[in-house]
Coordinates of C-alpha atoms and ligand atoms in Angstrom, one line a residue:
X59 CA -3.4 -38.4 -19.0
X60 CA -3.9 -41.5 -17.1
X61 CA -0.9 -43.4 -18.5
X62 CA 1.1 -40.3 -18.0
X63 CA 0.2 -40.2 -14.4
X64 CA 0.7 -43.9 -14.0
X65 CA 4.2 -43.3 -15.5
X66 CA 4.8 -40.8 -12.5
X67 CA 3.8 -43.3 -10.0
X68 CA 0.1 -42.2 -9.7
X69 CA -2.3 -45.3 -9.1
X70 CA -5.6 -45.1 -10.9
X71 CA -7.5 -44.5 -7.6
X72 CA -5.6 -41.5 -6.5
X73 CA -5.8 -40.2 -9.9
X74 CA -9.6 -40.8 -10.3
X75 CA -10.1 -39.3 -6.4
X76 CA -8.0 -36.4 -7.4
X77 CA -10.4 -35.5 -10.5
X78 CA -13.2 -36.0 -8.3
X79 CA -12.2 -33.6 -6.0
X80 CA -11.3 -30.9 -8.9
X81 CA -14.3 -31.2 -10.1
X82 CA -15.7 -29.2 -7.3
X83 CA -13.2 -26.7 -7.5
X84 CA -13.8 -25.2 -10.9
X85 CA -15.8 -21.9 -10.0
X86 CA -12.9 -21.2 -7.3
X87 CA -10.1 -21.6 -9.8
X88 CA -12.2 -19.6 -12.1
X89 CA -12.0 -16.6 -9.7
X90 CA -8.4 -16.9 -9.0
X91 CA -7.6 -17.0 -12.8
X92 CA -9.7 -13.6 -12.6
X93 CA -7.8 -12.0 -10.1
X94 CA -4.5 -13.5 -11.8
X95 CA -5.5 -11.6 -14.8
X96 CA -6.2 -8.2 -13.1
X97 CA -2.9 -8.4 -11.1
X98 CA -0.9 -9.5 -14.4
X99 CA -2.5 -6.3 -16.2
X100 CA -1.5 -4.3 -13.0
X101 CA 2.0 -5.4 -13.6
X102 CA 2.2 -4.9 -17.2
X103 CA 0.8 -1.5 -17.0
X104 CA 3.4 -0.5 -13.9
X105 CA 6.2 -1.8 -16.4
X106 CA 4.7 0.3 -19.4
X107 CA 4.2 3.6 -17.1
X108 CA 7.9 3.2 -16.1
X109 CA 9.1 2.7 -19.6
X110 CA 10.9 -0.6 -18.9
X111 CA 13.3 -1.0 -21.7
X112 CA 16.3 -3.7 -22.6
X113 CA 18.6 -1.3 -21.1
X114 CA 17.1 -2.1 -17.6
X115 CA 18.3 -5.7 -17.4
X116 CA 22.0 -4.7 -17.8
X117 CA 24.3 -5.4 -15.2
X118 CA 26.2 -2.9 -13.0
X119 CA 29.2 -3.4 -10.8
X120 CA 31.3 -1.5 -8.1
X121 CA 29.3 1.5 -6.7
X122 CA 26.1 1.2 -9.1
X123 CA 25.9 4.7 -9.8
X124 CA 23.1 5.8 -12.6
X125 CA 21.7 2.0 -12.6
X126 CA 18.6 2.9 -14.5
X127 CA 17.3 -1.0 -14.1
X128 CA 17.5 -0.6 -10.3
X129 CA 15.9 2.7 -10.3
X130 CA 13.2 1.8 -12.7
X131 CA 12.2 -1.5 -11.0
X132 CA 11.8 0.4 -7.9
X133 CA 9.5 2.8 -9.4
X134 CA 7.7 -0.2 -11.0
X135 CA 7.4 -1.8 -7.4
X136 CA 6.1 1.5 -6.0
X137 CA 3.4 1.7 -8.6
X138 CA 2.2 -1.7 -8.0
X139 CA 2.3 -1.7 -4.3
X140 CA 0.8 2.1 -4.6
X141 CA 3.4 3.7 -2.4
X142 CA 5.6 6.8 -3.2
X143 CA 8.9 4.9 -3.4
X144 CA 10.5 1.5 -2.8
X145 CA 13.6 -0.4 -2.3
X146 CA 14.3 -3.8 -4.1
X147 CA 17.7 -5.0 -3.9
X148 CA 19.7 -8.2 -3.9
X149 CA 21.7 -6.9 -1.2
X150 CA 18.5 -7.2 0.9
X151 CA 19.1 -11.0 1.4
X152 CA 15.7 -12.3 2.7
X153 CA 12.3 -11.4 4.3
X154 CA 13.6 -11.5 7.5
X155 CA 16.4 -8.8 6.5
X156 CA 13.8 -6.8 4.8
X157 CA 11.8 -6.5 7.9
X158 CA 15.0 -5.9 10.1
X159 CA 16.2 -3.1 7.8
X160 CA 12.3 -1.5 7.8
X161 CA 12.3 -1.5 11.5
X162 CA 15.9 -0.7 12.5
X163 CA 16.0 2.1 10.1
X164 CA 12.7 3.8 11.5
X165 CA 12.9 3.4 15.1
X166 CA 15.3 5.1 17.4
X167 CA 16.2 4.3 21.1
X168 CA 13.2 5.0 23.4
X169 CA 11.1 4.2 20.5
X170 CA 8.5 1.4 21.1
X171 CA 7.4 -1.1 18.5
X172 CA 3.7 -2.4 18.9
X173 CA 2.8 -5.6 17.2
X174 CA -1.0 -5.4 16.9
X175 CA -1.5 -9.1 15.1
X176 CA -0.1 -11.2 18.1
X177 CA 3.5 -12.9 18.0
X178 CA 5.2 -12.0 15.0
X179 CA 7.0 -14.4 12.7
X180 CA 9.6 -16.7 14.5
X181 CA 12.6 -14.9 12.9
X182 CA 11.6 -11.7 14.0
X183 CA 11.9 -12.5 17.7
X184 CA 15.5 -12.1 17.8
X185 CA 15.4 -9.1 15.4
X186 CA 13.1 -7.4 18.2
X187 CA 14.8 -8.8 21.0
X188 CA 11.8 -11.1 22.3
X189 CA 14.6 -13.7 22.4
X190 CA 18.0 -12.3 23.1
X191 CA 20.0 -11.7 20.1
X192 CA 23.4 -9.8 19.1
X193 CA 22.3 -6.3 17.6
X194 CA 18.5 -6.7 18.3
X195 CA 16.3 -3.7 18.6
X196 CA 16.2 -4.2 22.6
X197 CA 19.9 -3.7 22.5
X198 CA 19.4 -0.4 20.9
X199 CA 16.7 0.5 23.4
X200 CA 13.7 0.2 21.1
X201 CA 10.9 -1.5 23.4
X202 CA 8.3 -3.8 22.3
X203 CA 4.8 -4.4 23.1
X204 CA 2.2 -6.8 21.8
X205 CA -1.7 -6.9 21.3
X206 CA -2.8 -10.5 20.3
X207 CA -5.7 -11.0 17.9
X208 CA -9.0 -11.9 19.3
X209 CA -10.0 -15.6 19.6
X210 CA -11.7 -15.0 16.2
X211 CA -8.7 -14.1 14.7
X212 CA -9.7 -10.3 14.1
X213 CA -8.1 -7.4 15.7
X214 CA -8.5 -6.3 19.1
X215 CA -9.1 -2.5 18.6
X216 CA -9.9 -1.7 22.4
X217 CA -6.6 -3.5 23.3
X218 CA -4.7 -1.5 20.5
X219 CA -6.1 1.6 21.8
X220 CA -4.8 0.9 25.1
X221 CA -1.4 -0.5 24.3
X222 CA -0.6 3.0 22.2
X223 CA 1.6 5.0 24.4
X224 CA 3.5 8.4 23.9
X225 CA 6.5 6.5 23.0
X226 CA 4.7 4.1 20.4
X227 CA 6.5 5.1 17.1
X228 CA 5.8 2.0 15.0
X229 CA 3.1 -0.5 14.5
X230 CA 3.8 -3.8 12.9
X231 CA 1.0 -6.0 11.2
X232 CA 1.5 -9.5 9.7
X233 CA -0.6 -10.3 7.0
X234 CA 0.1 -14.1 6.6
X235 CA -0.5 -16.4 9.4
X236 CA 3.1 -17.9 8.8
X237 CA 3.3 -20.9 10.9
X238 CA 0.5 -20.2 13.4
X239 CA -3.1 -21.5 13.0
X240 CA -4.7 -18.3 13.2
X241 CA -6.3 -16.9 10.0
X242 CA -4.4 -14.8 7.8
X243 CA -5.8 -11.2 7.6
X244 CA -7.2 -9.7 4.5
X245 CA -5.9 -6.5 3.0
X246 CA -9.5 -4.6 3.9
X247 CA -8.8 -5.9 7.6
X248 CA -5.6 -4.4 7.7
X249 CA -6.9 -1.1 6.2
X250 CA -9.4 -0.9 9.1
X251 CA -6.8 -1.2 11.7
X252 CA -4.6 1.2 9.9
X253 CA -7.3 3.8 10.1
X254 CA -8.1 3.3 13.6
X255 CA -4.4 3.4 14.6
X256 CA -4.1 6.7 12.4
X257 CA -7.4 8.1 13.9
X258 CA -5.7 7.8 17.4
X259 CA -2.0 8.9 16.3
X260 CA -1.7 10.0 12.7
X261 CA 2.1 9.9 13.2
X262 CA 2.5 6.3 14.2
X263 CA 4.0 4.2 11.1
X264 CA 2.3 1.3 10.0
X265 CA 4.4 -1.6 8.5
X266 CA 3.1 -4.6 7.0
X267 CA 4.8 -7.8 6.8
X268 CA 3.4 -9.0 3.5
X269 CA 5.2 -11.9 2.9
X270 CA 3.1 -14.7 1.0
X271 CA 0.3 -12.4 0.5
X272 CA 1.6 -10.4 -2.7
X273 CA -0.9 -11.0 -5.5
X274 CA -3.4 -13.0 -3.9
X275 CA -5.9 -10.1 -3.5
X276 CA -6.5 -7.3 -6.1
X277 CA -5.3 -4.6 -3.4
X278 CA -1.9 -4.8 -1.6
X279 CA -1.7 -3.0 2.0
X280 CA -0.2 0.2 0.4
X281 CA -3.4 1.1 -1.0
X282 CA -5.1 1.2 2.6
X283 CA -2.6 3.4 4.3
X284 CA 0.3 1.4 5.2
X285 CA 3.8 3.4 5.4
X286 CA 5.8 0.3 4.6
X287 CA 5.0 -3.1 3.0
X288 CA 7.7 -5.5 3.2
X289 CA 8.5 -9.0 1.5
X290 CA 10.7 -11.5 0.2
X291 CA 11.5 -12.0 -3.4
X292 CA 11.9 -15.9 -3.2
X293 CA 8.4 -15.9 -2.2
X294 CA 5.4 -14.6 -4.3
X295 CA 6.9 -11.2 -6.0
X296 CA 9.9 -13.0 -7.3
X297 CA 8.0 -15.2 -9.3
X298 CA 10.2 -18.1 -8.8
X299 CA 12.7 -16.6 -11.1
X300 CA 14.6 -13.8 -8.6
X301 CA 17.5 -15.7 -7.2
X302 CA 17.5 -13.5 -3.9
X303 CA 16.3 -10.6 -2.7
X304 CA 13.8 -8.5 -0.7
X305 CA 11.6 -5.3 -1.2
X306 CA 10.3 -2.5 1.0
X307 CA 7.6 -0.3 -0.5
X308 CA 6.4 2.6 1.4
X309 CA 6.3 6.3 1.8
X310 CA 9.3 8.6 0.5
X311 CA 10.5 9.3 4.2
X312 CA 10.5 5.9 5.2
X313 CA 12.4 4.5 2.0
X314 CA 14.9 7.3 2.6
X315 CA 15.4 6.0 6.2
X316 CA 16.0 2.4 4.8
X317 CA 18.3 3.2 2.0
X318 CA 20.4 5.3 4.5
X319 CA 20.5 2.2 6.8
X320 CA 20.8 -0.4 3.8
X321 CA 24.0 1.4 2.5
X322 CA 25.3 4.2 4.4
X323 CA 23.9 7.8 5.8
X324 CA 24.6 10.0 2.9
X325 CA 24.9 7.2 0.4
X326 CA 21.4 6.0 0.5
X327 CA 19.6 4.7 -2.9
X328 CA 22.2 6.1 -5.0
X329 CA 24.5 3.2 -4.6
X330 CA 24.2 -0.7 -4.8
X331 CA 25.3 -2.5 -8.0
X332 CA 22.7 -5.1 -9.4
X333 CA 25.3 -7.9 -10.2
X334 CA 23.2 -8.8 -13.3
X335 CA 20.1 -9.9 -11.4
X336 CA 17.8 -7.2 -12.9
X337 CA 16.3 -9.5 -15.6
X338 CA 15.2 -12.3 -13.4
X339 CA 13.8 -9.4 -10.9
X340 CA 11.7 -7.9 -13.8
X341 CA 10.9 -11.2 -15.4
X342 CA 10.0 -13.0 -12.0
X343 CA 7.7 -9.9 -11.2
X344 CA 5.8 -10.4 -14.5
X345 CA 5.2 -14.0 -14.0
X346 CA 4.4 -13.3 -10.2
X347 CA 0.6 -13.0 -10.7
X348 CA 0.1 -16.1 -12.2
X349 CA 2.9 -18.2 -10.3
X350 CA 0.9 -16.9 -7.1
X351 CA -2.4 -18.2 -8.7
X352 CA -0.7 -21.6 -9.2
X353 CA 0.3 -21.8 -5.7
X354 CA -3.2 -20.8 -4.6
X355 CA -4.6 -23.5 -6.7
X356 CA -2.4 -26.2 -5.1
X357 CA -3.1 -24.7 -1.3
X358 CA -7.0 -25.1 -2.2
X359 CA -6.7 -28.6 -4.0
X360 CA -4.5 -29.9 -1.1
X361 CA -7.1 -28.4 1.7
X362 CA -9.9 -30.0 -0.1
X363 CA -8.3 -33.3 -0.9
X364 CA -6.9 -33.9 2.7
X365 CA -10.3 -32.3 3.9
X366 CA -12.2 -35.4 2.5
X367 CA -9.6 -37.7 3.6
X368 CA -10.4 -36.7 7.2
X369 CA -7.5 -34.5 8.1
X370 CA -7.9 -31.4 9.8
X371 CA -6.8 -28.4 7.6
X372 CA -6.0 -24.6 8.1
X373 CA -7.6 -22.6 6.0
X374 CA -10.4 -25.1 5.5
X375 CA -11.5 -26.3 2.0
X376 CA -14.2 -23.4 1.4
X377 CA -12.3 -20.2 3.2
X378 CA -11.4 -17.5 1.3
X379 CA -7.3 -17.1 0.9
X380 CA -5.2 -14.4 1.6
X381 CA -1.9 -16.0 1.3
X382 CA -0.3 -19.3 -0.2
X383 CA 0.2 -21.4 3.1
X384 CA -1.5 -24.3 3.8
X385 CA -1.4 -26.2 6.9
X386 CA -2.6 -30.0 7.4
X387 CA -2.5 -32.0 10.4
X388 CA -1.8 -35.5 10.0
X389 CA -1.9 -36.5 13.8
X390 CA 1.1 -38.9 13.3
X391 CA 4.8 -38.7 12.4
X392 CA 4.4 -41.2 9.7
X393 CA 1.5 -39.3 7.9
X394 CA 3.8 -36.3 8.1
X395 CA 6.8 -37.8 6.7
X396 CA 4.7 -39.5 3.9
X397 CA 3.4 -36.4 2.9
X398 CA 6.7 -34.6 2.7
X399 CA 8.3 -37.5 0.8
X400 CA 5.6 -37.2 -1.7
X401 CA 6.2 -33.5 -2.5
X402 CA 9.9 -34.3 -2.8
X403 CA 9.4 -37.0 -5.1
X404 CA 7.4 -34.7 -7.4
X405 CA 10.0 -32.0 -7.6
X406 CA 12.1 -31.5 -10.8
X407 CA 15.0 -31.1 -9.0
X408 CA 16.2 -33.7 -6.4
X409 CA 13.3 -35.9 -6.7
X410 CA 15.3 -38.8 -5.8
X411 CA 16.6 -38.0 -2.4
X412 CA 14.3 -39.0 0.8
X413 CA 13.7 -36.1 3.2
X414 CA 14.5 -37.0 6.9
X415 CA 13.6 -35.4 10.2
X416 CA 16.4 -33.3 11.4
X417 CA 17.6 -31.1 14.3
X418 CA 17.4 -27.3 13.3
X419 CA 18.5 -24.5 14.8
X420 CA 15.8 -22.2 16.6
X421 CA 13.5 -25.5 16.9
X422 CA 12.8 -27.6 19.7
X423 CA 12.0 -30.8 18.0
X424 CA 13.1 -32.5 14.5
X425 CA 12.0 -30.7 11.4
X426 CA 11.2 -32.6 8.1
X427 CA 11.6 -30.3 4.8
X428 CA 10.8 -31.1 1.5
X429 CA 12.1 -28.9 -1.5
X430 CA 13.4 -29.9 -4.7
X431 CA 14.0 -26.2 -6.0
X432 CA 15.8 -24.4 -8.6
X433 CA 16.5 -21.5 -6.2
X434 CA 17.6 -22.8 -2.7
X435 CA 14.9 -22.1 0.0
X436 CA 12.7 -20.7 -2.5
X437 CA 9.2 -21.0 -0.9
X438 CA 7.3 -19.9 -4.0
X439 CA 8.4 -23.2 -5.4
X440 CA 6.6 -26.3 -4.2
X441 CA 7.8 -27.2 -0.6
X442 CA 6.6 -28.6 2.9
X443 CA 8.0 -28.9 6.2
X444 CA 6.6 -29.5 9.6
X445 CA 8.0 -30.3 13.0
X446 CA 8.0 -33.6 14.5
X447 CA 5.7 -32.9 17.3
X448 CA 1.9 -33.1 17.8
X449 CA -0.3 -32.2 16.0
X450 CA 2.1 -33.2 13.2
X451 CA 1.1 -30.5 11.0
X452 CA 2.8 -30.1 7.1
X453 CA 2.9 -26.4 6.1
X454 CA 2.6 -26.7 2.4
X455 CA 3.3 -23.7 -0.2
X456 CA 4.3 -22.7 -3.5
X457 CA 4.2 -24.5 -7.1
X458 CA 5.5 -22.3 -10.1
X459 CA 3.1 -24.2 -12.2
X460 CA -0.3 -25.6 -11.3
X461 CA 0.4 -29.0 -13.0
X462 CA 3.4 -29.2 -10.8
X463 CA 1.7 -28.4 -7.7
X464 CA -1.2 -30.7 -8.7
X465 CA 1.4 -33.5 -9.0
X466 CA 2.9 -32.8 -5.7
X467 CA -0.4 -33.2 -4.0
X468 CA -1.0 -36.5 -5.9
X469 CA 2.1 -37.7 -5.1
X470 CA 1.9 -37.0 -1.4
X471 CA -1.6 -38.8 -1.2
X472 CA -0.1 -41.8 -3.2
X473 CA 2.4 -42.0 -0.6
X474 CA 0.3 -42.1 2.2
X475 CA -2.1 -44.6 0.2
X476 CA 1.1 -46.7 -0.3
X477 CA 1.9 -46.9 3.4
X478 CA -1.8 -47.7 4.3
X479 CA -2.5 -44.3 6.1
X480 CA -5.4 -43.4 4.2
X481 CA -8.3 -45.0 2.5
X482 CA -9.4 -43.4 -0.7
X483 CA -13.4 -42.6 -0.3
X484 CA -15.2 -44.4 -3.4
X485 CA -16.3 -41.8 -5.8
Ligands
LIG17 C1 9.0 -16.0 5.4 C2 8.5 -15.0 6.3 C3 9.4 -14.2 6.7 C4 10.8 -14.1 6.6 O1 11.2 -14.4 5.2 P1 12.6 -15.2 5.0 O2 12.7 -14.8 3.5 O3 12.4 -16.7 5.3 O4 13.6 -14.3 5.8 C5 8.8 -13.2 7.5 N1 7.4 -13.0 7.8 C6 6.6 -14.2 7.3 C7 5.2 -13.9 7.4 C8 7.0 -15.0 6.2 O5 6.0 -16.2 5.7

């Protein structure tokens, strides 16, 4: 094994240090495997109950009428997310699109959207109109209000009570911290917030941005009362195989609204060809619990290794996980760049290219990104990025297999080591 790692450019110092860190993580990894086992059974059962068959993988074109594969997959998703219905489509281009669809389909002029988990994910700012944009909810007369999380990252129940107004129609809760440093919300916490909101006004719709959270716990927000649960298929539930797509699982009435908005009033869920992606959607979903477990192990390994090296990490090495994102603060541009170079160098695809910081639309500083992915932009595959400004934090996520996630972290540490940016503690 040591020789194999040496042939991959990992020195004995880094390899030994990594093994020492991993020694201490055995029981945590066992728990992750247990959850993956539970979630794997949940997925298999949902597929069996929906009588998934080889026919479901057939391609459809044109209108896509009577697409059994598409309809059955939506039944499987509804079952896994404990909702009445679901919309799972390649026509939903990404997570942002799925969220924009869920919002615009269920809000009408004069309604108010209330976020109770603080500032929503960056790309939603233009969807909502927090940053003005063509076609935003604001342009259609939907207003927006926000209640921040308390300093300890929990819901501000008093603030929520005060913010609910007669025109409040929908509440948004973002499970994952995204690229903020607040803690990620657990499904149990989300459930408490939903119960609280429904106790004040049962008619308020509760939507959960579930991106990066799927299969991290044994329950999903649909089980604790969410009216809509929304995510991307190039994150956890696509299992690395889905080439694109998004999902919305929710109440029948919310999903019908979404379908009429996605296709057309009157057509709804009945149309939408599958273009031959069905096998990858099913097989990706089948793999998603173990893929998510691999990504989680990578995140925990990274947190513990870099914490030992003295860098601030969020979540810390010991914290319970509710999503797969790991932030590491390097404090210097050199550290952030070396980390991303290491992640890139470990990839099966494009390992020979060197990531460079670059100006990106929507960012006020240069950004460096590392990804050598089979599916472009897929962040369930091993990837990292970070803006070139203090605290020079890298956001790291994904890894379709645990050995690949492990190699990525080791390569990153190797790169920092070779550049003299870290000292390996003596075992
Ligand atoms: C990734 C993400 C989104 C947006 O998904 P895209 O597929 O990148 O458009 C929204 N919310 C959260 C919390 C995310 O992590």
